[in-house]
mmCIF file of C-alpha atoms in Angstrom:
data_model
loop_
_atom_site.group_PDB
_atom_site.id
_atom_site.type_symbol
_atom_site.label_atom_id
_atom_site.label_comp_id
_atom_site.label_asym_id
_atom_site.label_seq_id
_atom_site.Cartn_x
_atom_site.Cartn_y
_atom_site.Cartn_z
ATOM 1 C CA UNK A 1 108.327 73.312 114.400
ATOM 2 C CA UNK A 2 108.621 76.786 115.778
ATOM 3 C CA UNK A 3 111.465 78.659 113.413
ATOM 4 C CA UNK A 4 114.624 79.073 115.293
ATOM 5 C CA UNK A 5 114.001 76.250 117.721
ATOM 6 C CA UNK A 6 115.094 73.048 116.071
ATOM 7 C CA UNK A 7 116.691 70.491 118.829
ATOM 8 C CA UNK A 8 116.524 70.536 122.720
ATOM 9 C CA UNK A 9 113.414 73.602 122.602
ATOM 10 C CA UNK A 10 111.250 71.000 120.454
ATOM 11 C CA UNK A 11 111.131 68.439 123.289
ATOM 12 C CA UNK A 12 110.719 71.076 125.952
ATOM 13 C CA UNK A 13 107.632 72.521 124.013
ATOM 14 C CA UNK A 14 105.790 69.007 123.726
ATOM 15 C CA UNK A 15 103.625 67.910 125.729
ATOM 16 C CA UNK A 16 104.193 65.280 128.262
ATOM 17 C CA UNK A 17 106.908 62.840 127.891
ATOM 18 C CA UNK A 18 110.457 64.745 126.473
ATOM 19 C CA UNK A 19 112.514 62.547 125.306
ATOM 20 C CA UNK A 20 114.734 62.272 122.206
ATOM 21 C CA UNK A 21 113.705 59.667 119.826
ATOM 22 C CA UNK A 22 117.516 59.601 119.160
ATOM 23 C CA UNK A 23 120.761 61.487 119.119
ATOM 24 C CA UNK A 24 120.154 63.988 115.594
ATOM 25 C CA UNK A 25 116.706 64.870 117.300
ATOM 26 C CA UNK A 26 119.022 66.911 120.134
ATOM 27 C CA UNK A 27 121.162 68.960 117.182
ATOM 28 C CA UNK A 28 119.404 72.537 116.531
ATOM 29 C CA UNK A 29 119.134 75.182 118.810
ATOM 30 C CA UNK A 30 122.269 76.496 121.282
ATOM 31 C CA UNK A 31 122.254 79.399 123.388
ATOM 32 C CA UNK A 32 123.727 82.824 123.179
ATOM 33 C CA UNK A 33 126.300 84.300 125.507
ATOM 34 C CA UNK A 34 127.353 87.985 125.999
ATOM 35 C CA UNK A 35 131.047 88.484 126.640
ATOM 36 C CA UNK A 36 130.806 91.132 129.545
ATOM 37 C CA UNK A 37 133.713 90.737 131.434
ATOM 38 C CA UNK A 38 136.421 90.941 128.480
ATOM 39 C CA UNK A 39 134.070 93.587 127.129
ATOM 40 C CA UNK A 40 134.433 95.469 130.444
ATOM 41 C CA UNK A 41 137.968 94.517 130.918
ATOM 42 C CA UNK A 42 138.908 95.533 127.461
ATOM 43 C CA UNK A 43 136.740 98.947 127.646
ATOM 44 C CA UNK A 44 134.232 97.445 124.673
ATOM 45 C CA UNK A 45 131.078 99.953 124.546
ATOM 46 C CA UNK A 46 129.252 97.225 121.769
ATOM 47 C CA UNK A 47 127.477 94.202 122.765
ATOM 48 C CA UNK A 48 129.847 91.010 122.258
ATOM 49 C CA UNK A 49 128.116 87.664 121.941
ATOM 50 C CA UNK A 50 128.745 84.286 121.502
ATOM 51 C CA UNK A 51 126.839 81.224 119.931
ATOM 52 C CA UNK A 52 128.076 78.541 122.235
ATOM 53 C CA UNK A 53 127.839 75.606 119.857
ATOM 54 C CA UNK A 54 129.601 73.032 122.132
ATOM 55 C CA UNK A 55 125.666 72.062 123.336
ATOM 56 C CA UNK A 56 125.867 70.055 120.541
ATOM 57 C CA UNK A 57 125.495 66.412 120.740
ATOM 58 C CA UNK A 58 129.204 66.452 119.698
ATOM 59 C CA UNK A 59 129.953 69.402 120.800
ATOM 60 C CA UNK A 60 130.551 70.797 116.801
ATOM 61 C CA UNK A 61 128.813 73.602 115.060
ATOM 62 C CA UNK A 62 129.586 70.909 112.177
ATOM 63 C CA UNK A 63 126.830 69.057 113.735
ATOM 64 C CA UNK A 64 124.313 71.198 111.532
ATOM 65 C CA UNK A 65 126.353 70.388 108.698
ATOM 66 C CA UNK A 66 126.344 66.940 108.824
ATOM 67 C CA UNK A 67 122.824 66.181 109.604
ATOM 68 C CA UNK A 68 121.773 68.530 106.525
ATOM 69 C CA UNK A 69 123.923 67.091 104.585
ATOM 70 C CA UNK A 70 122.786 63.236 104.807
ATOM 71 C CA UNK A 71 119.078 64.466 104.936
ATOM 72 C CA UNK A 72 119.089 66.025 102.052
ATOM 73 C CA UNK A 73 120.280 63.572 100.308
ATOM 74 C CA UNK A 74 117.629 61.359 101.572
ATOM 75 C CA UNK A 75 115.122 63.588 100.578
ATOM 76 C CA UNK A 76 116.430 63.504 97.033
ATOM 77 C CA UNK A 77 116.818 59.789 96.971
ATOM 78 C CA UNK A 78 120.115 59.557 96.663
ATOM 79 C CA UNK A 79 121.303 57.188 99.653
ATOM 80 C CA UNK A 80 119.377 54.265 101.901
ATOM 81 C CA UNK A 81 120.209 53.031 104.990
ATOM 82 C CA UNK A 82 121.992 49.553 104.658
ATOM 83 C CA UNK A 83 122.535 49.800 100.429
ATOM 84 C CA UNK A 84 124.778 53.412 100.451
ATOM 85 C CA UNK A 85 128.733 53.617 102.016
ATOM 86 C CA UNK A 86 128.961 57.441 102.653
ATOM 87 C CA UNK A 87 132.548 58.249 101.695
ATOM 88 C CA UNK A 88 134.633 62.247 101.878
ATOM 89 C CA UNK A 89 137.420 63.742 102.575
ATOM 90 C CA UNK A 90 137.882 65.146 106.193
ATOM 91 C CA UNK A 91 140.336 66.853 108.845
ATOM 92 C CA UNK A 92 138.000 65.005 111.488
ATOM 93 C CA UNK A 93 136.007 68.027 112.314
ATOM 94 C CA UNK A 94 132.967 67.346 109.822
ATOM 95 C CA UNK A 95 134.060 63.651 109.504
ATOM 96 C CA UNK A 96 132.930 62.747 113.239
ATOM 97 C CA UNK A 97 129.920 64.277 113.061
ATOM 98 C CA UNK A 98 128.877 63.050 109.980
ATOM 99 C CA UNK A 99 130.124 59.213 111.774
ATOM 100 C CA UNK A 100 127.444 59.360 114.408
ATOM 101 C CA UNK A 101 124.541 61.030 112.286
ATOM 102 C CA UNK A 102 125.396 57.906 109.931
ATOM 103 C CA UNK A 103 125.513 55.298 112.688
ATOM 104 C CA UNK A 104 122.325 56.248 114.392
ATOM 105 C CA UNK A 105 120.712 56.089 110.621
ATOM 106 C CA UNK A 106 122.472 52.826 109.656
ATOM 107 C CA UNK A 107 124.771 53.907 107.002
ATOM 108 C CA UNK A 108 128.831 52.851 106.832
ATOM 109 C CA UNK A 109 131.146 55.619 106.464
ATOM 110 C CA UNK A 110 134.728 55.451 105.204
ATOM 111 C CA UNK A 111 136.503 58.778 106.147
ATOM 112 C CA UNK A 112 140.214 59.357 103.661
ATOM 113 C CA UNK A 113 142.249 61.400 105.910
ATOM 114 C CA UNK A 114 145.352 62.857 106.006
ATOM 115 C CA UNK A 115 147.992 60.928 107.491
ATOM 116 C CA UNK A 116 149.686 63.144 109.782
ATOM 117 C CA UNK A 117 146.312 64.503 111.550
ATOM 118 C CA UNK A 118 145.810 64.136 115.246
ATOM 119 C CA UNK A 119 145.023 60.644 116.223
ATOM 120 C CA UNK A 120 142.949 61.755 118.812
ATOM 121 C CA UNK A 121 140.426 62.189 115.570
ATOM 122 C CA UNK A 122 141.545 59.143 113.855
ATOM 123 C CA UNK A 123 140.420 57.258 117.441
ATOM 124 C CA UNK A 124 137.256 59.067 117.643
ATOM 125 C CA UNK A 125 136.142 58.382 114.506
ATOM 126 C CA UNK A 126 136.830 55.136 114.474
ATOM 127 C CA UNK A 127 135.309 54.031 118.020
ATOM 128 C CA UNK A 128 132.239 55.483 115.897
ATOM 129 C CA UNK A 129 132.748 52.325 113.492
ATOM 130 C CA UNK A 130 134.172 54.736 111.085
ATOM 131 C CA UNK A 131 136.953 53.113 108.318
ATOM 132 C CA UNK A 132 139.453 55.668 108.223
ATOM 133 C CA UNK A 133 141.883 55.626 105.155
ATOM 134 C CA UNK A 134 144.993 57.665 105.562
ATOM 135 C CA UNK A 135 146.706 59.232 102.911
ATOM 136 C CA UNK A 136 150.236 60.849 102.665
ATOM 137 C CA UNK A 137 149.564 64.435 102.540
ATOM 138 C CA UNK A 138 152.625 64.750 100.900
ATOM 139 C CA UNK A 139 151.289 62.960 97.198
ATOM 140 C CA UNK A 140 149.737 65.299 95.900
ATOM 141 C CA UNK A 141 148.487 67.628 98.984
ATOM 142 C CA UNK A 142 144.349 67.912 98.966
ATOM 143 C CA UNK A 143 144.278 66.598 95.489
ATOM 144 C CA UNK A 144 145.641 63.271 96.237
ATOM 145 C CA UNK A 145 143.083 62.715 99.407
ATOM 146 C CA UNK A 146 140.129 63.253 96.701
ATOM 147 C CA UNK A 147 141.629 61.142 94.292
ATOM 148 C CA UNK A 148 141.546 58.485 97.013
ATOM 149 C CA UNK A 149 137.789 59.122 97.359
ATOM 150 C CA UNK A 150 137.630 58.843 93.521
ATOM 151 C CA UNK A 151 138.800 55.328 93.196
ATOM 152 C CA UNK A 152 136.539 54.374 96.235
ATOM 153 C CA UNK A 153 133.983 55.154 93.637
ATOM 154 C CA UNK A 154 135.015 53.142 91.139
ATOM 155 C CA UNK A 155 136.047 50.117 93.134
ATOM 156 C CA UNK A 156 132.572 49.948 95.517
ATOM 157 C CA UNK A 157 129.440 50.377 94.142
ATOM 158 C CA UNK A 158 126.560 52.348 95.701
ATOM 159 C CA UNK A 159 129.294 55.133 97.086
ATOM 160 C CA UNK A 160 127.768 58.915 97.947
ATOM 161 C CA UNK A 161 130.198 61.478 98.521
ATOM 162 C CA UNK A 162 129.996 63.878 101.326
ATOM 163 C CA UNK A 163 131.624 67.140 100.178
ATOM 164 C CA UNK A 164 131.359 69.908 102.774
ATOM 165 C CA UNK A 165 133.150 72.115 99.979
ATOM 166 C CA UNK A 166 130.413 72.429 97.046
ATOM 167 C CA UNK A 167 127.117 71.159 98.404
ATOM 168 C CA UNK A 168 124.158 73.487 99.364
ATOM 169 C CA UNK A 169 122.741 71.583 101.935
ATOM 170 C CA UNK A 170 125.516 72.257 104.028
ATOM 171 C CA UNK A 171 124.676 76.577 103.842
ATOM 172 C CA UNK A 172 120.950 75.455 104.150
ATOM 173 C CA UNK A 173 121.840 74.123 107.326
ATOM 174 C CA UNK A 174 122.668 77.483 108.773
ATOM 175 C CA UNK A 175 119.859 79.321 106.985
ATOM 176 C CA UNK A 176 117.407 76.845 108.121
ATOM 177 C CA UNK A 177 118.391 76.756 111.400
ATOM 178 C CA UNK A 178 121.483 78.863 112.632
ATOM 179 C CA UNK A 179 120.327 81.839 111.490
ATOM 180 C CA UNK A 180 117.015 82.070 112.773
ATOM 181 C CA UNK A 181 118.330 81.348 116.128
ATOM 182 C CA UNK A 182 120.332 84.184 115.762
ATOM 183 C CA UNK A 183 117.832 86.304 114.978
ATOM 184 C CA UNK A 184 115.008 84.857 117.368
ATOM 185 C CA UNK A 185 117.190 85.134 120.388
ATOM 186 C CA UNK A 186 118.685 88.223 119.435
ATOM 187 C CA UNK A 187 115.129 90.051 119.096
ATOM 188 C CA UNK A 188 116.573 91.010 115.924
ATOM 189 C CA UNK A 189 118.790 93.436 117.106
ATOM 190 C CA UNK A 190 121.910 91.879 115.713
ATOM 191 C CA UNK A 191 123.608 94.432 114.251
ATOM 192 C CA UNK A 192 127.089 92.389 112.805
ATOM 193 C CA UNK A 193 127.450 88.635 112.429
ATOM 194 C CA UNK A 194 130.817 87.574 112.367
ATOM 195 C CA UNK A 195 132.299 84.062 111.512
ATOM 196 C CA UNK A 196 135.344 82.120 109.970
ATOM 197 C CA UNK A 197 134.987 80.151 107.058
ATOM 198 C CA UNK A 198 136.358 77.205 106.694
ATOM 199 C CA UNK A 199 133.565 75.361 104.320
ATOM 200 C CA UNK A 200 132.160 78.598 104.259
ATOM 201 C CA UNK A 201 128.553 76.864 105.157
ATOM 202 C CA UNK A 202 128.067 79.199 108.309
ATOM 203 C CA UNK A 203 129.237 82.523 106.814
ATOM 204 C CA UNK A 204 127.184 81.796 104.213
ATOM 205 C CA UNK A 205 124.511 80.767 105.390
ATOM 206 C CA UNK A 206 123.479 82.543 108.813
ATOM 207 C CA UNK A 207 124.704 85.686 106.712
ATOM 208 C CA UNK A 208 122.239 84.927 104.023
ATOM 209 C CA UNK A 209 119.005 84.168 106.508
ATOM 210 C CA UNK A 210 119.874 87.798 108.667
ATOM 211 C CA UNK A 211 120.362 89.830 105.214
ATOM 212 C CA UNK A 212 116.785 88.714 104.445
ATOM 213 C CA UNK A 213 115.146 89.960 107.209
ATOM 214 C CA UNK A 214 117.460 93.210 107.897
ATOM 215 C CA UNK A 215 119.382 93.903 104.553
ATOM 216 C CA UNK A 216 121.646 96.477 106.672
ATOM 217 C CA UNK A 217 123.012 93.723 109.283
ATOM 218 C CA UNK A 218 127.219 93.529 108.184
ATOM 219 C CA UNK A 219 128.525 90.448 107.727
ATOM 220 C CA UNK A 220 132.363 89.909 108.320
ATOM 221 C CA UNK A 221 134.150 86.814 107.674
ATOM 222 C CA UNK A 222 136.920 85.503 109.186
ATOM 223 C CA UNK A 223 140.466 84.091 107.964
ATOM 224 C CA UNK A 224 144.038 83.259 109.271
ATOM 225 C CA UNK A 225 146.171 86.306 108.515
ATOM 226 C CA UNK A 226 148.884 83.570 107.663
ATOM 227 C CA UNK A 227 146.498 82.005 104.553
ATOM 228 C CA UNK A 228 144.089 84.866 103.960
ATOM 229 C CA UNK A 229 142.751 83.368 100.583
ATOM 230 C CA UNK A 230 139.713 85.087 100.604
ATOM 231 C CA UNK A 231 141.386 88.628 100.782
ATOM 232 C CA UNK A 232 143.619 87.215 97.501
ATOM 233 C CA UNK A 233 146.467 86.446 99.616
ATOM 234 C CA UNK A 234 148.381 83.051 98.730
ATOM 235 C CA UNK A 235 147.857 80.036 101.167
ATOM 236 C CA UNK A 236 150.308 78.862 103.974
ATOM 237 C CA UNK A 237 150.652 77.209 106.843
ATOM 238 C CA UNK A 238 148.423 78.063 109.892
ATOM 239 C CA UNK A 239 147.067 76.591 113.268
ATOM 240 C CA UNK A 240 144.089 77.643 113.404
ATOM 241 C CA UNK A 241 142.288 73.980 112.944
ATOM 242 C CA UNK A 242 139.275 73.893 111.397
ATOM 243 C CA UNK A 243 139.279 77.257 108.834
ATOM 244 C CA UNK A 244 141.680 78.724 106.236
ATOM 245 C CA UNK A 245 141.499 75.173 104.014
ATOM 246 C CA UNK A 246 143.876 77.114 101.472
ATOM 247 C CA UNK A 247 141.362 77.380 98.634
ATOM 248 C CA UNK A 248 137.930 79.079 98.487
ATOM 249 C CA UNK A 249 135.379 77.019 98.868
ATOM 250 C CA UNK A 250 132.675 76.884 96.074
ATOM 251 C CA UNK A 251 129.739 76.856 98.686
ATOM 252 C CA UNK A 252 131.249 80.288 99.977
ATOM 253 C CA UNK A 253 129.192 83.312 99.182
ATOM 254 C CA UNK A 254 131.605 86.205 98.876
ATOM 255 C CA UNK A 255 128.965 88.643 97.301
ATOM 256 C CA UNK A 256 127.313 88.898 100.486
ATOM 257 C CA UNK A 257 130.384 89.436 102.969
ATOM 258 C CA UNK A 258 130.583 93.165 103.434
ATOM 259 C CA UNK A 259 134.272 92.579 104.597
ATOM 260 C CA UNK A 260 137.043 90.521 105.825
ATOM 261 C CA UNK A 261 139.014 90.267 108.959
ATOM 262 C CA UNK A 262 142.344 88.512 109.427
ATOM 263 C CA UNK A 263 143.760 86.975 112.693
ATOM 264 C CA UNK A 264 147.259 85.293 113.078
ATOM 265 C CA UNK A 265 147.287 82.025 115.087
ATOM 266 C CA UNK A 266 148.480 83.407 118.079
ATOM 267 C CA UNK A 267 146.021 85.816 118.141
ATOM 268 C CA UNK A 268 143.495 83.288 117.754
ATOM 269 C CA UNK A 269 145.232 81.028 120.554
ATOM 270 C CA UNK A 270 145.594 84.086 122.865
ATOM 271 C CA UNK A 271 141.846 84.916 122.873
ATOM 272 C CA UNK A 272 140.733 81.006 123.042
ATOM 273 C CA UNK A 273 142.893 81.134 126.494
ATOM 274 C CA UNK A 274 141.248 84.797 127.495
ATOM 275 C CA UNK A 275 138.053 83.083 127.113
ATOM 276 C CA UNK A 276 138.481 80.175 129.499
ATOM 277 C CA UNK A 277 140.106 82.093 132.088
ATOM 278 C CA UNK A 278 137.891 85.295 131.849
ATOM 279 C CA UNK A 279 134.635 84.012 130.699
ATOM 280 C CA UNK A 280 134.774 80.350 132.381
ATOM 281 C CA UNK A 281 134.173 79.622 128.306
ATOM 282 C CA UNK A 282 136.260 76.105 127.045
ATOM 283 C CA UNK A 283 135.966 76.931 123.708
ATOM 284 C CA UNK A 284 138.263 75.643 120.460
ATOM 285 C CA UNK A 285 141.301 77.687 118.601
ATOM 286 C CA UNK A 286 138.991 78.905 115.617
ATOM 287 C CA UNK A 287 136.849 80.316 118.404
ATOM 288 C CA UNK A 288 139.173 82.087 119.413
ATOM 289 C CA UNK A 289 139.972 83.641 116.180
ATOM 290 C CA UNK A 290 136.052 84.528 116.059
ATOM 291 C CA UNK A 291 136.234 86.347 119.015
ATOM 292 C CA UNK A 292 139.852 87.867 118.306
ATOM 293 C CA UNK A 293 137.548 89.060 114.975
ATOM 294 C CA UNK A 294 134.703 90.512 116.889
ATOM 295 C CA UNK A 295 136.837 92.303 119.246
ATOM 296 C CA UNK A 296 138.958 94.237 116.470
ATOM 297 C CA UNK A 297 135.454 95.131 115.091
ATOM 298 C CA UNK A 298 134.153 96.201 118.331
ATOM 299 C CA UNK A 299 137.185 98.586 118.941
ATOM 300 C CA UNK A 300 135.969 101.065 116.518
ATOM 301 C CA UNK A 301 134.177 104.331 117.031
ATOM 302 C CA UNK A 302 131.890 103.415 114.499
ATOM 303 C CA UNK A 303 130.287 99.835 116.168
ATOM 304 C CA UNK A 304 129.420 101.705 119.648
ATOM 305 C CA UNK A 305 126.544 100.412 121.114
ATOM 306 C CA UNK A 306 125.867 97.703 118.243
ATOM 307 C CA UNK A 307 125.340 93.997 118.734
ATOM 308 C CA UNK A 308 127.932 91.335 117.628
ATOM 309 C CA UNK A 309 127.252 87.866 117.635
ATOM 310 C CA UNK A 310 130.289 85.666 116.547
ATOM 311 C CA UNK A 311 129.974 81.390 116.426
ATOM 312 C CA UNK A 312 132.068 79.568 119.331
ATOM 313 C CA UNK A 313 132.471 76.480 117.038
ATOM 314 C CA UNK A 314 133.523 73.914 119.037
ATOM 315 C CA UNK A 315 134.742 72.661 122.631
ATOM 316 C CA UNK A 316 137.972 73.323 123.713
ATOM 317 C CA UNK A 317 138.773 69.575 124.844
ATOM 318 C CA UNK A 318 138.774 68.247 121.363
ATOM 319 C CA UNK A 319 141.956 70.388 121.906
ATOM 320 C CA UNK A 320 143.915 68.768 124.691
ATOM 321 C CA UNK A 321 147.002 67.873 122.832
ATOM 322 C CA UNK A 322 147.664 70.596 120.359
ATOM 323 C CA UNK A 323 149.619 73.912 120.841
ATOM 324 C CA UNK A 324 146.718 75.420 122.378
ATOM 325 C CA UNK A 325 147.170 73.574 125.497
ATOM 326 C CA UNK A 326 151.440 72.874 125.539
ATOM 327 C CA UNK A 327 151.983 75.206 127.820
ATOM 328 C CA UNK A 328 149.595 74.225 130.496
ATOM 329 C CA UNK A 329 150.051 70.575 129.757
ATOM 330 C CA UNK A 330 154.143 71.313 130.038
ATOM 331 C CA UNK A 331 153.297 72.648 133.802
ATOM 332 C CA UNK A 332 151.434 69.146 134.580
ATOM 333 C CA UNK A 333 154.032 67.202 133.697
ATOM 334 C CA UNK A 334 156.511 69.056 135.454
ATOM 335 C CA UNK A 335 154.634 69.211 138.691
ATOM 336 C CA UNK A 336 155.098 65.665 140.228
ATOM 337 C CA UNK A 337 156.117 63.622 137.294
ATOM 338 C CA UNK A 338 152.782 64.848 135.556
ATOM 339 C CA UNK A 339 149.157 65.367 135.535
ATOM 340 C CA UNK A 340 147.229 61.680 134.973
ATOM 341 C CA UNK A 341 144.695 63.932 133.310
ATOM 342 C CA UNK A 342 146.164 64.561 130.578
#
């Protein structure tokens, strides 16, 4: 396979028939978009642009993740189809995409998630077939959702653990394949990559696969200003679904991140909104805070003329009933009794 064109580029480049031979065949490659109109708007001279990661099967940069992930534990011949119950702790971001890359290989999955979560995830996951095991966040915060996953372990047998937090395979996911997308349809003149962490597998990764081929790219990661971890601070409370976990991740690279950029919530929620209504881009909150990011980098004197490619993690639907909609879905509902849409 052609570096840099894992997924939907495969079948294209085959000849005759192009059709998946199923649903993980599709996850790879996603375009690039440049941001011209907020650049213009906002008086940007540097190139802003976007990984739109929503042409994922699920929509989910965490796609990658998952797929690497369960394949590399195949490879090492850890898990089969039919004997192994994949088990981890999730938000419902990597735990539905790890749900359908098990179902189309045959594997059960029990998800442990916290209790008060959106059940908008809870329903997704388990319409996959998922078994989802809540836990009161409130025993023993992250600790007591892992502890959960312990005893799973002791009372099943054949049990493999899918920890976004300290496996490689999920930063080899981005270094196999995010990265060199980047850089292939970039020409490889990407001059910054920037990207929250969350697991830290994209930071990590793409940033690892670009410093390899031009040591002088900068790589910025992203946190919430409330729970900037990574910059020492202590961690709180924040909105921004999907990064900030509270704790730095093992998987997380920080030798390689040339620096770090914080952006509140609202920040993060302001920019999501910018992009659907200047860009025509439905993007989620924490891509919001990735463009927030790139356009605080962009601003200086220093960045004219560069390139800055930033992840769009997700689709903004999965989003429909948190803040990041209220307002809009507060106009519905008072126009006419409500919108049946929503």
């Amino acid at each position: 396979m052609q570096e840099g064109r894992k997924g939907v580029p495969s079948l294209l480049s085959s000849q005759g028939e192009c059709i998946a031979s199923n649903i993980t065949q599709l996850i790879g490659w996603t375009p690039l978009i440049e941001l011209k109109n907020i650049a213009k708007k906002d008086g940007i001279a540097a190139r802003l642009v976007g990984k739109i990661e929503p042409y994922q099967p699920l929509s989910s940069v965490k796609d990658r993740s998952a797929l690497r992930l369960i394949e590399d534990a195949e490879e090492r011949g850890l898990i089969s189809p039919g004997i192994t119950t994949l088990a981890g702790v999730t938000s419902g971001n990597l735990g539905i995409r790890v749900a359908f890359v098990a179902a189309q290989k045959g594997y059960k999955f029990i998800a442990v998630m916290p209790a008060k979560l959106s059940i908008d995830k809870q329903i997704l996951l388990r319409y996959l077939g998922v078994e989802v095991i809540l836990v009161d966040p409130a025993l023993n915060g992250f600790k007591g959702l892992l502890d959960r996953v312990e005893q799973l372990k002791k009372d099943m047998e054949n049990v493999f653990v899918i920890d976004q937090f300290t496996n490689p395979a999920n930063p080899d996911a981005h270094f196999r394949w995010t990265g060199p997308e980047i850089w292939k349809d970039t020409a490889g003149k990407v001059d910054i990559f920037v990207a929250a962490s969350g697991s830290g597998g994209t930071v990590t990764g793409v940033g690892r696969y670009l410093k390899m081929k031009n040591p002088s790219i900068k790589l910025i990661c992203v946190e919430p200003a409330e729970s900037a971890v990574i910059s020492g601070g202590e961690p709180a409370f924040h909105n921004i679904q999907g990064i900030g976990p509270g704790f730095i991740p093992e998987i997380l690279d920080r030798s390689q991140i040339d620096e770090i950029v914080t952006v509140t919530t609202q920040e993060a929620m302001d920019m999501a909104r910018r992009l659907a209504r200047e860009e025509g881009l439905l993007v989620g909150i924490s891509s919001g805070a990735n463009a927030a990011a790139i356009l605080k980098v962009a601003a200086r004197e220093e960045n004219k003329g560069k390139m800055i490619v930033t992840m769009f993690s997700s689709g903004g639907e999965r989003y429909l009933n948190s803040e990041l909609f209220a307002q809009v879905k507060e106009e519905c509902i008072n126009i006419s009794g409500g919108c049946s849409t929503l």
